[in-house]
């Protein structure tokens, strides 16, 4: 859209220049105007066709300038919106009906997003708790028929009494995003906060309503990766800037990875934001993430609790705030992937004082075996043993569980919820199914993370 706007302005300038030159020329032979008349008519027609697109681009650019702390324009409150209360017919309205709310929360969602539905239920509970102060509107790009059809088979949405904004494009243009849920807090005609599901926090909302410092931990910007970690505004105009940077958690960015090429500038930017050390090493070592029980530490104070996240370690957001990393590198355009991986590995090792590699190590393990002559057949309410083995090997500090006889797909165990099971409970379930677990040592591929000796320090 920005390109169309620029083209439209350029065509207008070109037409003005041609007209001025034609007025200055003295007619000799065939009139110059007749030679360029088809060009003028074509350019004028194209300019007229581009005019609506240029105006739309200008409106979109203005809408996207809304930032946390900004005052919202009057036009924002009067935009025509399609509103729906589940079970009723859609109606036309605007945000003007909710402008007097002490705190207005726009909750962007989609029927394909399960966490969005849960977030809406939580939002409705908070609206009841802060009755008369908090108003929630659930906003979606989907139409009324799609939402009503989905609600007919979803109890949470069917029972919801939140006003829904349907078929939206205008609100999303003010608050662009890629990830859902996307929450926008507006108070006293000012944009107060943008967040994900973590922003649905009772204490933070109470602080906001009482004019105290809010405890919102993050500001959510789904396009943060478009702004480099390292600003290059003061570099020399000639030449290119190449750099790599490893830093801590970035509060305005989602956990995101990508590669942005700049073909005109002859460079590309690799970014991996808000990742665990395990995720960074998976790329740097060109390896699939290994099970947490195959990460071996030698001569370093670094441990698994600071390297890889597991749900038993608590809230993931709080874990990332303490242990998350951001990496960014600006490189020549044709830098091969192997060099980019090596560059990240070097940055990790230099910053953290480590040596990281894929290695073979003899480590203690558990070997799974079935009793002689025993067999298992699928039954109602049973699942393949694979699910228990996979859940167990994801546990931090659990001995690697080996399945040399391929029992994972042949043996079946009673179905159960694995969400809160400990390693001991999973092993007990395997024994209950008649399987045996033998302790031994085996040489396995591992990630070896070693501390560097004092003589190796840079």
Short mmCIF file of C-alpha atoms in Angstrom, two decimals:
data_model
loop_
_atom_site.label_atom_id
_atom_site.label_comp_id
_atom_site.label_asym_id
_atom_site.label_seq_id
_atom_site.Cartn_x
_atom_site.Cartn_y
_atom_site.Cartn_z
CA UNK A 1 0.00 0.00 0.00
CA UNK A 2 2.83 2.41 0.78
CA UNK A 3 4.32 1.69 -2.67
CA UNK A 4 0.99 2.51 -4.36
CA UNK A 5 0.78 5.75 -2.44
CA UNK A 6 4.30 6.73 -3.56
CA UNK A 7 3.51 5.81 -7.18
CA UNK A 8 0.33 7.88 -7.11
CA UNK A 9 2.19 10.97 -5.88
CA UNK A 10 4.93 10.42 -8.47
CA UNK A 11 2.44 10.25 -11.34
CA UNK A 12 0.83 13.50 -10.27
CA UNK A 13 4.23 15.22 -10.22
CA UNK A 14 5.07 13.82 -13.66
CA UNK A 15 1.80 15.11 -15.13
CA UNK A 16 2.39 18.57 -13.70
CA UNK A 17 5.93 18.67 -15.11
CA UNK A 18 4.80 17.59 -18.60
CA UNK A 19 2.02 20.16 -18.68
CA UNK A 20 4.41 22.99 -17.68
CA UNK A 21 6.89 22.05 -20.42
CA UNK A 22 4.15 21.88 -23.05
CA UNK A 23 2.97 25.40 -22.19
CA UNK A 24 6.52 26.79 -22.57
CA UNK A 25 7.26 25.21 -25.99
CA UNK A 26 6.53 27.08 -29.27
CA UNK A 27 4.65 24.86 -31.73
CA UNK A 28 6.83 23.78 -34.67
CA UNK A 29 5.53 21.11 -37.01
CA UNK A 30 3.33 18.52 -35.29
CA UNK A 31 2.14 19.82 -31.94
CA UNK A 32 4.02 18.15 -29.02
CA UNK A 33 0.80 17.87 -27.09
CA UNK A 34 -0.65 15.56 -29.73
CA UNK A 35 2.37 13.23 -29.44
CA UNK A 36 2.11 12.89 -25.69
CA UNK A 37 -1.68 13.01 -25.42
CA UNK A 38 -2.05 9.17 -25.20
CA UNK A 39 0.59 9.13 -22.46
CA UNK A 40 -1.18 11.89 -20.54
CA UNK A 41 -4.56 10.20 -20.81
CA UNK A 42 -3.14 6.85 -19.68
CA UNK A 43 -1.31 8.41 -16.76
CA UNK A 44 -4.40 10.34 -15.69
CA UNK A 45 -6.52 7.18 -15.83
CA UNK A 46 -3.94 5.24 -13.79
CA UNK A 47 -3.72 8.06 -11.26
CA UNK A 48 -7.50 8.03 -10.82
CA UNK A 49 -7.49 4.27 -10.33
CA UNK A 50 -4.72 4.51 -7.72
CA UNK A 51 -6.28 7.41 -5.81
CA UNK A 52 -8.56 5.25 -3.56
CA UNK A 53 -5.70 2.86 -2.87
CA UNK A 54 -3.40 5.73 -2.00
CA UNK A 55 -5.96 7.19 0.40
CA UNK A 56 -6.43 3.75 1.99
CA UNK A 57 -2.68 3.43 2.39
CA UNK A 58 -2.55 6.86 4.03
CA UNK A 59 -5.36 5.89 6.45
CA UNK A 60 -3.62 2.59 7.24
CA UNK A 61 -0.32 4.34 7.92
CA UNK A 62 -2.07 6.77 10.27
CA UNK A 63 -3.85 3.93 12.07
CA UNK A 64 -0.62 2.06 12.64
CA UNK A 65 0.96 5.03 14.42
CA UNK A 66 -1.13 4.36 17.55
CA UNK A 67 1.30 3.36 20.30
CA UNK A 68 1.02 2.67 24.02
CA UNK A 69 0.45 6.01 25.74
CA UNK A 70 -1.11 7.69 22.67
CA UNK A 71 -4.53 9.36 22.68
CA UNK A 72 -7.03 7.69 20.35
CA UNK A 73 -8.54 9.89 17.60
CA UNK A 74 -12.25 10.71 17.61
CA UNK A 75 -12.69 8.75 14.37
CA UNK A 76 -11.71 5.60 16.26
CA UNK A 77 -14.84 5.73 18.40
CA UNK A 78 -17.20 6.35 15.48
CA UNK A 79 -16.04 3.59 13.13
CA UNK A 80 -19.02 1.45 12.00
CA UNK A 81 -18.79 -2.03 13.52
CA UNK A 82 -20.91 -5.16 13.30
CA UNK A 83 -21.79 -6.33 16.82
CA UNK A 84 -23.24 -9.62 17.96
CA UNK A 85 -24.50 -11.15 21.17
CA UNK A 86 -24.35 -14.94 20.78
CA UNK A 87 -27.83 -16.27 20.07
CA UNK A 88 -29.11 -12.93 18.75
CA UNK A 89 -29.09 -11.21 15.36
CA UNK A 90 -26.10 -9.02 14.42
CA UNK A 91 -26.55 -5.24 14.74
CA UNK A 92 -24.68 -2.15 13.62
CA UNK A 93 -22.90 -0.06 16.24
CA UNK A 94 -19.64 1.64 17.21
CA UNK A 95 -17.24 1.89 20.12
CA UNK A 96 -18.95 5.15 21.06
CA UNK A 97 -21.43 2.98 23.00
CA UNK A 98 -18.53 1.88 25.26
CA UNK A 99 -16.50 5.12 25.37
CA UNK A 100 -17.56 5.84 28.96
CA UNK A 101 -16.13 2.56 30.29
CA UNK A 102 -13.48 3.02 32.96
CA UNK A 103 -11.36 0.40 31.20
CA UNK A 104 -12.15 -1.00 27.74
CA UNK A 105 -10.52 -4.29 26.75
CA UNK A 106 -10.46 -5.40 23.10
CA UNK A 107 -9.84 -9.15 23.01
CA UNK A 108 -8.90 -10.26 19.45
CA UNK A 109 -9.70 -13.94 18.84
CA UNK A 110 -10.50 -16.61 16.23
CA UNK A 111 -12.53 -19.82 16.32
CA UNK A 112 -9.40 -21.84 15.43
CA UNK A 113 -7.59 -20.56 18.56
CA UNK A 114 -8.40 -22.70 21.60
CA UNK A 115 -6.49 -20.45 24.00
CA UNK A 116 -8.56 -17.51 22.70
CA UNK A 117 -11.78 -19.16 23.87
CA UNK A 118 -10.26 -19.82 27.30
CA UNK A 119 -9.02 -16.23 27.41
CA UNK A 120 -12.52 -14.94 26.64
CA UNK A 121 -13.95 -17.00 29.50
CA UNK A 122 -11.36 -15.51 31.87
CA UNK A 123 -12.11 -12.03 30.52
CA UNK A 124 -15.80 -12.48 31.21
CA UNK A 125 -15.05 -13.54 34.79
CA UNK A 126 -12.86 -10.44 35.26
CA UNK A 127 -15.59 -8.23 33.79
CA UNK A 128 -18.01 -9.62 36.40
CA UNK A 129 -15.42 -9.07 39.14
CA UNK A 130 -14.78 -5.44 38.08
CA UNK A 131 -18.45 -4.79 37.31
CA UNK A 132 -19.09 -1.27 36.14
CA UNK A 133 -15.38 -0.61 35.59
CA UNK A 134 -14.22 -3.12 32.98
CA UNK A 135 -15.91 -3.69 29.61
CA UNK A 136 -14.63 -6.47 27.30
CA UNK A 137 -15.32 -6.69 23.57
CA UNK A 138 -14.27 -9.86 21.73
CA UNK A 139 -13.08 -8.94 18.21
CA UNK A 140 -12.76 -11.32 15.25
CA UNK A 141 -12.25 -11.06 11.49
CA UNK A 142 -14.80 -13.85 10.98
CA UNK A 143 -18.39 -13.29 9.90
CA UNK A 144 -21.62 -13.85 11.87
CA UNK A 145 -22.52 -17.15 10.18
CA UNK A 146 -19.11 -18.66 10.96
CA UNK A 147 -19.19 -17.54 14.59
CA UNK A 148 -22.79 -18.67 15.16
CA UNK A 149 -22.03 -22.05 13.57
CA UNK A 150 -18.99 -22.49 15.81
CA UNK A 151 -20.87 -21.35 18.93
CA UNK A 152 -23.53 -24.02 18.33
CA UNK A 153 -20.88 -26.68 19.09
CA UNK A 154 -18.82 -24.82 21.69
CA UNK A 155 -20.31 -24.51 25.17
CA UNK A 156 -17.88 -21.81 26.35
CA UNK A 157 -18.76 -19.46 23.51
CA UNK A 158 -22.43 -20.41 23.54
CA UNK A 159 -22.73 -19.38 27.20
CA UNK A 160 -20.70 -16.19 26.77
CA UNK A 161 -22.45 -12.85 27.16
CA UNK A 162 -19.57 -10.75 25.87
CA UNK A 163 -20.36 -8.42 22.96
CA UNK A 164 -18.62 -9.71 19.81
CA UNK A 165 -17.24 -7.47 17.05
CA UNK A 166 -17.52 -9.39 13.75
CA UNK A 167 -15.94 -9.19 10.31
CA UNK A 168 -13.42 -6.69 11.64
CA UNK A 169 -10.68 -5.03 9.64
CA UNK A 170 -10.78 -1.51 11.08
CA UNK A 171 -9.81 -2.30 14.68
CA UNK A 172 -7.07 -4.63 13.47
CA UNK A 173 -5.68 -1.79 11.33
CA UNK A 174 -5.27 0.29 14.50
CA UNK A 175 -3.74 -2.60 16.44
CA UNK A 176 -1.99 -4.87 13.90
CA UNK A 177 -0.99 -8.30 15.15
CA UNK A 178 -0.19 -11.83 14.00
CA UNK A 179 -0.51 -13.86 17.18
CA UNK A 180 -3.67 -14.56 19.18
CA UNK A 181 -4.97 -13.85 21.77
CA UNK A 182 -4.18 -10.14 21.32
CA UNK A 183 -5.40 -7.86 24.12
CA UNK A 184 -5.69 -4.07 23.91
CA UNK A 185 -6.39 -1.99 27.05
CA UNK A 186 -7.89 1.51 26.61
CA UNK A 187 -8.50 3.88 29.52
CA UNK A 188 -9.48 7.55 29.51
CA UNK A 189 -9.24 7.61 25.68
CA UNK A 190 -5.61 6.49 25.88
CA UNK A 191 -3.95 3.23 24.80
CA UNK A 192 -2.67 1.82 28.10
CA UNK A 193 -1.30 -1.63 27.28
CA UNK A 194 -1.05 -4.33 24.61
CA UNK A 195 -0.49 -7.93 25.66
CA UNK A 196 -1.13 -11.61 25.15
CA UNK A 197 -3.02 -13.98 27.43
CA UNK A 198 -0.62 -13.12 30.29
CA UNK A 199 -2.18 -9.62 30.37
CA UNK A 200 -5.46 -11.09 31.65
CA UNK A 201 -4.13 -10.53 35.16
CA UNK A 202 -6.40 -9.52 38.05
CA UNK A 203 -3.73 -7.67 40.04
CA UNK A 204 -2.47 -5.73 37.01
CA UNK A 205 -5.99 -4.68 36.00
CA UNK A 206 -6.77 -3.60 39.57
CA UNK A 207 -3.58 -1.50 39.63
CA UNK A 208 -4.50 0.10 36.32
CA UNK A 209 -7.99 0.98 37.54
CA UNK A 210 -6.58 2.49 40.74
CA UNK A 211 -3.92 4.58 38.97
CA UNK A 212 -1.08 2.58 40.50
CA UNK A 213 1.95 1.25 38.67
CA UNK A 214 0.65 -1.69 36.71
CA UNK A 215 2.36 -5.05 37.14
CA UNK A 216 2.05 -5.91 33.42
CA UNK A 217 5.33 -7.66 32.68
CA UNK A 218 5.29 -7.37 28.90
CA UNK A 219 4.28 -5.20 25.99
CA UNK A 220 3.25 -7.41 23.06
CA UNK A 221 4.37 -6.35 19.59
CA UNK A 222 4.04 -9.07 16.93
CA UNK A 223 6.19 -7.05 14.54
CA UNK A 224 9.05 -6.27 16.93
CA UNK A 225 11.48 -8.33 14.86
CA UNK A 226 11.25 -5.69 12.13
CA UNK A 227 13.17 -3.34 14.44
CA UNK A 228 16.75 -4.58 14.94
CA UNK A 229 18.17 -5.00 18.41
CA UNK A 230 21.12 -2.88 17.40
CA UNK A 231 20.27 0.57 16.02
CA UNK A 232 22.54 1.57 13.15
CA UNK A 233 21.53 5.26 12.89
CA UNK A 234 25.02 6.60 13.74
CA UNK A 235 27.04 4.44 11.36
CA UNK A 236 28.89 5.92 8.39
CA UNK A 237 26.85 6.30 5.22
CA UNK A 238 29.38 4.41 3.13
CA UNK A 239 29.94 0.70 3.64
CA UNK A 240 27.72 -1.84 5.36
CA UNK A 241 27.31 -2.75 9.00
CA UNK A 242 27.68 -6.42 9.96
CA UNK A 243 27.29 -7.50 13.55
CA UNK A 244 26.06 -10.22 15.89
CA UNK A 245 24.46 -9.67 19.28
CA UNK A 246 23.33 -12.00 22.07
CA UNK A 247 21.28 -10.46 24.85
CA UNK A 248 18.56 -11.24 27.37
CA UNK A 249 14.78 -11.34 27.12
CA UNK A 250 13.16 -8.73 24.87
CA UNK A 251 9.94 -7.56 26.52
CA UNK A 252 8.19 -6.23 23.42
CA UNK A 253 8.70 -9.30 21.22
CA UNK A 254 7.05 -12.68 20.93
CA UNK A 255 9.18 -15.86 20.93
CA UNK A 256 9.93 -15.73 17.20
CA UNK A 257 12.65 -16.74 14.74
CA UNK A 258 13.26 -15.65 11.17
CA UNK A 259 15.56 -14.40 8.42
CA UNK A 260 14.95 -11.05 6.69
CA UNK A 261 16.92 -10.50 3.44
CA UNK A 262 17.74 -7.01 2.18
CA UNK A 263 18.60 -7.59 -1.47
CA UNK A 264 19.16 -3.90 -2.22
CA UNK A 265 21.51 -3.51 0.73
CA UNK A 266 23.25 -6.82 0.05
CA UNK A 267 22.67 -8.14 3.56
CA UNK A 268 20.30 -10.25 5.66
CA UNK A 269 19.28 -10.23 9.32
CA UNK A 270 18.97 -13.45 11.29
CA UNK A 271 16.90 -13.13 14.46
CA UNK A 272 15.89 -15.58 17.18
CA UNK A 273 14.07 -13.71 19.95
CA UNK A 274 13.07 -14.92 23.41
CA UNK A 275 14.36 -18.44 23.01
CA UNK A 276 15.68 -20.89 25.58
CA UNK A 277 19.35 -21.84 25.37
CA UNK A 278 18.18 -25.29 24.26
CA UNK A 279 16.34 -23.74 21.30
CA UNK A 280 19.36 -21.64 20.31
CA UNK A 281 21.69 -24.63 20.50
CA UNK A 282 19.33 -26.73 18.40
CA UNK A 283 19.93 -24.29 15.52
CA UNK A 284 23.60 -23.62 16.25
CA UNK A 285 24.47 -27.34 16.42
CA UNK A 286 22.20 -28.18 13.46
CA UNK A 287 20.48 -30.74 15.63
CA UNK A 288 16.93 -31.60 16.58
CA UNK A 289 16.28 -30.68 20.23
CA UNK A 290 17.51 -33.61 22.30
CA UNK A 291 15.55 -34.94 25.25
CA UNK A 292 16.33 -32.94 28.36
CA UNK A 293 17.88 -36.01 29.94
CA UNK A 294 20.51 -36.07 27.18
CA UNK A 295 21.98 -32.65 27.94
CA UNK A 296 25.22 -33.24 29.83
CA UNK A 297 26.99 -30.49 31.81
CA UNK A 298 30.69 -30.66 32.72
CA UNK A 299 32.77 -28.12 34.68
CA UNK A 300 30.11 -25.41 34.59
CA UNK A 301 27.60 -23.91 37.02
CA UNK A 302 25.02 -23.82 34.25
CA UNK A 303 22.29 -26.42 34.77
CA UNK A 304 19.20 -27.78 33.10
CA UNK A 305 16.86 -25.47 35.01
CA UNK A 306 18.42 -22.47 33.21
CA UNK A 307 18.81 -24.18 29.82
CA UNK A 308 15.52 -25.84 28.86
CA UNK A 309 11.96 -25.26 30.05
CA UNK A 310 9.56 -27.92 31.29
CA UNK A 311 6.08 -27.29 32.69
CA UNK A 312 7.19 -28.67 36.06
CA UNK A 313 9.50 -25.64 36.29
CA UNK A 314 6.51 -23.33 36.74
CA UNK A 315 5.16 -20.42 34.69
CA UNK A 316 6.87 -20.30 31.30
CA UNK A 317 6.72 -16.52 30.98
CA UNK A 318 8.45 -15.99 34.31
CA UNK A 319 11.01 -18.63 33.34
CA UNK A 320 11.76 -16.86 30.05
CA UNK A 321 12.09 -13.50 31.81
CA UNK A 322 14.97 -15.02 33.80
CA UNK A 323 16.50 -17.43 31.28
CA UNK A 324 15.38 -16.34 27.78
CA UNK A 325 17.83 -15.06 25.15
CA UNK A 326 17.67 -12.92 22.03
CA UNK A 327 20.15 -13.34 19.19
CA UNK A 328 20.52 -11.18 16.11
CA UNK A 329 23.09 -11.04 13.32
CA UNK A 330 23.40 -8.77 10.28
CA UNK A 331 25.35 -10.67 7.62
CA UNK A 332 26.32 -10.48 3.94
CA UNK A 333 23.42 -11.62 1.77
CA UNK A 334 25.12 -14.79 0.51
CA UNK A 335 26.39 -16.02 3.88
CA UNK A 336 25.76 -19.80 3.92
CA UNK A 337 23.54 -21.37 6.55
CA UNK A 338 26.47 -23.29 8.05
CA UNK A 339 28.31 -20.01 8.73
CA UNK A 340 25.22 -18.47 10.35
CA UNK A 341 24.93 -21.49 12.65
CA UNK A 342 28.62 -21.30 13.51
CA UNK A 343 28.31 -17.58 14.23
CA UNK A 344 25.52 -18.20 16.76
CA UNK A 345 27.51 -20.99 18.41
CA UNK A 346 30.54 -18.72 18.78
CA UNK A 347 28.37 -15.96 20.29
CA UNK A 348 26.89 -18.38 22.84
CA UNK A 349 30.27 -19.81 23.81
CA UNK A 350 31.98 -16.43 24.14
CA UNK A 351 29.13 -14.78 26.06
CA UNK A 352 28.51 -17.67 28.48
CA UNK A 353 32.02 -19.07 28.75
CA UNK A 354 31.09 -22.48 27.36
CA UNK A 355 32.09 -25.13 24.85
CA UNK A 356 29.04 -26.77 23.25
CA UNK A 357 29.08 -29.79 20.95
CA UNK A 358 27.41 -33.01 19.92
CA UNK A 359 29.25 -35.89 21.58
CA UNK A 360 29.07 -39.57 22.52
CA UNK A 361 29.02 -40.18 26.26
CA UNK A 362 28.55 -43.21 28.47
CA UNK A 363 25.73 -42.31 30.84
CA UNK A 364 23.34 -44.17 33.19
CA UNK A 365 20.07 -45.23 31.51
CA UNK A 366 16.96 -47.34 32.03
CA UNK A 367 16.32 -50.14 29.54
CA UNK A 368 12.73 -51.19 28.89
CA UNK A 369 11.92 -54.86 28.32
CA UNK A 370 8.91 -57.13 28.38
CA UNK A 371 8.79 -60.37 30.41
CA UNK A 372 9.64 -63.50 28.37
CA UNK A 373 6.62 -64.76 26.44
CA UNK A 374 4.46 -61.80 27.37
CA UNK A 375 2.43 -59.90 24.78
CA UNK A 376 -0.09 -57.08 24.75
CA UNK A 377 -3.08 -56.30 22.57
CA UNK A 378 -5.05 -53.06 22.26
CA UNK A 379 -8.05 -52.71 24.55
CA UNK A 380 -10.78 -50.16 25.02
CA UNK A 381 -9.41 -47.24 27.04
CA UNK A 382 -5.76 -48.15 26.37
CA UNK A 383 -3.11 -46.23 24.39
CA UNK A 384 0.27 -47.11 22.89
CA UNK A 385 3.21 -47.17 25.31
CA UNK A 386 4.86 -44.52 23.12
CA UNK A 387 2.98 -41.71 24.87
CA UNK A 388 4.34 -42.66 28.31
CA UNK A 389 7.91 -43.06 27.03
CA UNK A 390 7.79 -39.70 25.26
CA UNK A 391 6.37 -37.93 28.34
CA UNK A 392 8.99 -39.55 30.57
CA UNK A 393 12.00 -38.65 28.39
CA UNK A 394 10.89 -35.01 28.36
CA UNK A 395 11.22 -34.85 32.14
CA UNK A 396 14.14 -32.89 33.55
CA UNK A 397 16.74 -35.01 35.37
CA UNK A 398 15.09 -38.33 34.43
CA UNK A 399 17.44 -41.11 33.33
CA UNK A 400 17.13 -41.72 29.56
CA UNK A 401 14.68 -44.54 28.90
CA UNK A 402 15.74 -46.85 26.05
CA UNK A 403 13.43 -49.10 24.08
CA UNK A 404 15.75 -51.43 22.10
CA UNK A 405 12.98 -53.95 21.33
CA UNK A 406 10.56 -51.39 19.88
CA UNK A 407 7.87 -51.95 22.51
CA UNK A 408 6.63 -48.34 22.19
CA UNK A 409 4.25 -49.16 19.34
CA UNK A 410 3.55 -52.79 20.34
CA UNK A 411 2.61 -52.46 24.01
CA UNK A 412 -0.48 -50.72 25.36
CA UNK A 413 -1.12 -49.09 28.71
CA UNK A 414 -4.18 -47.74 30.43
CA UNK A 415 -5.12 -44.26 29.23
CA UNK A 416 -4.48 -41.48 31.77
CA UNK A 417 -3.79 -37.76 31.90
CA UNK A 418 -0.05 -37.16 31.57
CA UNK A 419 -0.17 -33.41 32.24
CA UNK A 420 0.82 -33.52 35.90
CA UNK A 421 2.54 -36.92 36.13
CA UNK A 422 6.00 -37.08 37.65
CA UNK A 423 8.77 -39.32 36.28
CA UNK A 424 8.18 -41.78 39.14
CA UNK A 425 4.46 -42.01 38.35
CA UNK A 426 5.16 -42.70 34.67
CA UNK A 427 7.61 -45.48 35.55
CA UNK A 428 5.06 -46.94 37.97
CA UNK A 429 2.45 -47.01 35.17
CA UNK A 430 4.87 -48.95 32.95
CA UNK A 431 5.57 -51.47 35.68
CA UNK A 432 1.84 -51.84 36.30
CA UNK A 433 1.44 -52.77 32.63
CA UNK A 434 3.87 -55.68 33.16
CA UNK A 435 7.05 -54.10 31.77
CA UNK A 436 10.48 -54.30 33.38
CA UNK A 437 13.00 -51.48 33.82
CA UNK A 438 16.69 -52.37 34.06
CA UNK A 439 19.35 -49.89 35.17
CA UNK A 440 22.58 -49.95 33.16
CA UNK A 441 25.05 -47.70 31.34
CA UNK A 442 25.07 -46.97 27.62
CA UNK A 443 26.96 -44.77 25.16
CA UNK A 444 24.53 -42.30 23.60
CA UNK A 445 24.65 -39.11 21.51
CA UNK A 446 24.28 -36.11 23.84
CA UNK A 447 24.67 -32.38 23.87
CA UNK A 448 27.85 -31.71 25.82
CA UNK A 449 27.97 -28.30 27.52
CA UNK A 450 31.35 -27.73 29.13
CA UNK A 451 32.75 -24.78 31.03
CA UNK A 452 36.01 -23.31 29.76
CA UNK A 453 39.07 -23.48 31.97
CA UNK A 454 40.64 -20.25 33.23
CA UNK A 455 43.42 -20.53 30.64
CA UNK A 456 40.81 -20.63 27.86
CA UNK A 457 38.94 -17.50 28.91
CA UNK A 458 39.02 -14.72 26.34
#
